[in-house]
Amino acid sequence: MQKEKLRNVRKRKGFTQQQVADYIATDVSNYSRKESGDVAIRKEEWEKIARFLEVPVEEIYEEEEAKLINSFDNITSSSGFGNNIQGNYYCNVPEFLLENQRDYIEILKKENQRLQEAINALKKK
């Protein structure tokens, strides 16, 4: 999914892709792929780009489109799908989704700890 908001603000401010790429320490071809939606833009990069363009992140941010890249075309098994999968299969999960899940895991860990402390306090009564 193309990052139209980002592209429009960059052009409106008069910056080239090369200038933004230099600021976020990447090459222009990689930045171009980020703007066109072929490569995910990490949370830190959104923040750096917003600082460079002197706009709030919300003005340029657009959700990443999750892409399914698993291909099971080469799986051959007489006993059914997936029973003899060999090797590793990876999914290309956008960084913002991973970061969101990491944050949620931290919240759940804290809640578990709070509940465990509450259980221990009740046991002592």
Short mmCIF file of C-alpha atoms in Angstrom, two decimals:
data_model
loop_
_atom_site.label_atom_id
_atom_site.label_comp_id
_atom_site.label_asym_id
_atom_site.label_seq_id
_atom_site.Cartn_x
_atom_site.Cartn_y
_atom_site.Cartn_z
CA MET A 1 0.00 0.00 0.00
CA GLN A 2 1.56 3.26 -1.12
CA LYS A 3 2.21 5.87 1.51
CA GLU A 4 0.34 8.70 -0.20
CA LYS A 5 0.17 10.91 2.91
CA LEU A 6 3.94 10.65 3.37
CA ARG A 7 4.67 11.23 -0.32
CA ASN A 8 2.33 14.25 -0.50
CA VAL A 9 3.82 15.93 2.60
CA ARG A 10 7.38 15.26 1.41
CA LYS A 11 6.66 16.81 -1.98
CA ARG A 12 4.71 19.72 -0.45
CA LYS A 13 7.71 20.49 1.77
CA GLY A 14 9.99 20.34 -1.27
CA PHE A 15 12.16 17.40 -0.21
CA THR A 16 13.46 14.61 -2.44
CA GLN A 17 13.44 10.94 -1.58
CA GLN A 18 17.24 11.15 -1.44
CA GLN A 19 17.12 13.81 1.29
CA VAL A 20 14.73 11.76 3.44
CA ALA A 21 16.76 8.60 2.81
CA ASP A 22 19.94 10.36 3.93
CA TYR A 23 18.23 11.56 7.11
CA ILE A 24 17.02 8.09 8.12
CA ALA A 25 20.34 6.52 7.09
CA THR A 26 19.20 4.33 4.22
CA ASP A 27 19.75 4.34 0.48
CA VAL A 28 17.29 6.04 -1.81
CA SER A 29 16.13 2.80 -3.45
CA ASN A 30 15.20 1.36 -0.05
CA TYR A 31 13.40 4.57 0.92
CA SER A 32 11.55 4.52 -2.40
CA ARG A 33 10.36 0.98 -1.62
CA LYS A 34 9.21 2.17 1.80
CA GLU A 35 7.21 5.01 0.26
CA SER A 36 5.69 2.68 -2.32
CA GLY A 37 4.68 0.20 0.40
CA ASP A 38 6.97 -2.64 -0.70
CA VAL A 39 9.08 -2.37 2.48
CA ALA A 40 7.67 -1.71 5.96
CA ILE A 41 8.49 1.54 7.73
CA ARG A 42 9.46 0.87 11.34
CA LYS A 43 8.04 2.96 14.19
CA GLU A 44 11.39 4.68 14.76
CA GLU A 45 11.59 5.57 11.09
CA TRP A 46 8.11 7.10 11.10
CA GLU A 47 9.21 9.28 14.02
CA LYS A 48 12.48 10.33 12.33
CA ILE A 49 10.73 11.13 9.06
CA ALA A 50 8.12 13.21 10.89
CA ARG A 51 10.88 15.15 12.67
CA PHE A 52 12.66 15.74 9.37
CA LEU A 53 9.48 16.96 7.68
CA GLU A 54 8.53 18.95 10.80
CA VAL A 55 5.06 17.43 11.05
CA PRO A 56 3.30 15.22 13.60
CA VAL A 57 3.62 11.50 12.88
CA GLU A 58 -0.16 11.31 12.50
CA GLU A 59 0.02 13.62 9.49
CA ILE A 60 2.12 11.14 7.48
CA TYR A 61 1.47 7.74 9.09
CA GLU A 62 -0.48 5.06 7.24
CA GLU A 63 -1.01 1.48 8.37
CA GLU A 64 1.16 -1.19 6.85
CA GLU A 65 -0.56 -3.82 4.77
CA ALA A 66 0.31 -7.30 5.98
CA LYS A 67 1.68 -9.47 3.22
CA LEU A 68 1.44 -13.22 3.20
CA ILE A 69 4.60 -14.67 1.73
CA ASN A 70 4.32 -18.30 2.77
CA SER A 71 4.19 -20.65 -0.16
CA PHE A 72 3.44 -24.29 0.41
CA ASP A 73 3.46 -25.19 -3.29
CA ASN A 74 6.47 -27.46 -2.88
CA ILE A 75 5.04 -29.51 -0.03
CA THR A 76 4.52 -33.09 -1.07
CA SER A 77 3.07 -35.49 1.38
CA SER A 78 1.07 -38.63 0.91
CA SER A 79 -0.23 -38.38 4.45
CA GLY A 80 -1.87 -34.97 4.15
CA PHE A 81 -1.07 -31.27 4.20
CA GLY A 82 1.85 -30.21 6.32
CA ASN A 83 2.73 -33.55 7.85
CA ASN A 84 6.17 -33.69 6.26
CA ILE A 85 7.16 -30.03 6.16
CA GLN A 86 10.93 -29.74 6.18
CA GLY A 87 12.89 -26.54 6.61
CA ASN A 88 11.72 -23.19 7.92
CA TYR A 89 8.87 -21.09 6.64
CA TYR A 90 8.84 -17.43 7.61
CA CYS A 91 6.18 -14.76 7.45
CA ASN A 92 7.00 -11.15 6.70
CA VAL A 93 5.22 -9.47 9.61
CA PRO A 94 5.33 -5.66 9.60
CA GLU A 95 7.44 -4.21 12.40
CA PHE A 96 4.59 -2.09 13.77
CA LEU A 97 2.54 -5.25 14.38
CA LEU A 98 5.44 -6.92 16.17
CA GLU A 99 5.98 -3.81 18.29
CA ASN A 100 2.29 -3.71 19.17
CA GLN A 101 2.42 -7.36 20.25
CA ARG A 102 5.57 -6.75 22.33
CA ASP A 103 3.83 -3.85 24.11
CA TYR A 104 0.76 -6.01 24.75
CA ILE A 105 2.91 -8.84 26.13
CA GLU A 106 4.52 -6.39 28.57
CA ILE A 107 1.09 -5.21 29.73
CA LEU A 108 0.00 -8.82 30.26
CA LYS A 109 3.18 -9.64 32.20
CA LYS A 110 2.56 -6.70 34.54
CA GLU A 111 -1.07 -7.72 35.00
CA ASN A 112 -0.02 -11.32 35.75
CA GLN A 113 2.46 -10.09 38.32
CA ARG A 114 -0.19 -7.86 39.95
CA LEU A 115 -2.66 -10.74 40.10
CA GLN A 116 -0.03 -13.11 41.54
CA GLU A 117 0.71 -10.59 44.28
CA ALA A 118 -3.01 -10.30 45.01
CA ILE A 119 -3.30 -14.11 45.24
CA ASN A 120 -0.32 -14.28 47.60
CA ALA A 121 -1.81 -11.56 49.80
CA LEU A 122 -5.11 -13.44 50.01
CA LYS A 123 -3.32 -16.69 50.90
CA LYS A 124 -1.61 -14.99 53.84
CA LYS A 125 -4.94 -13.94 55.38
#
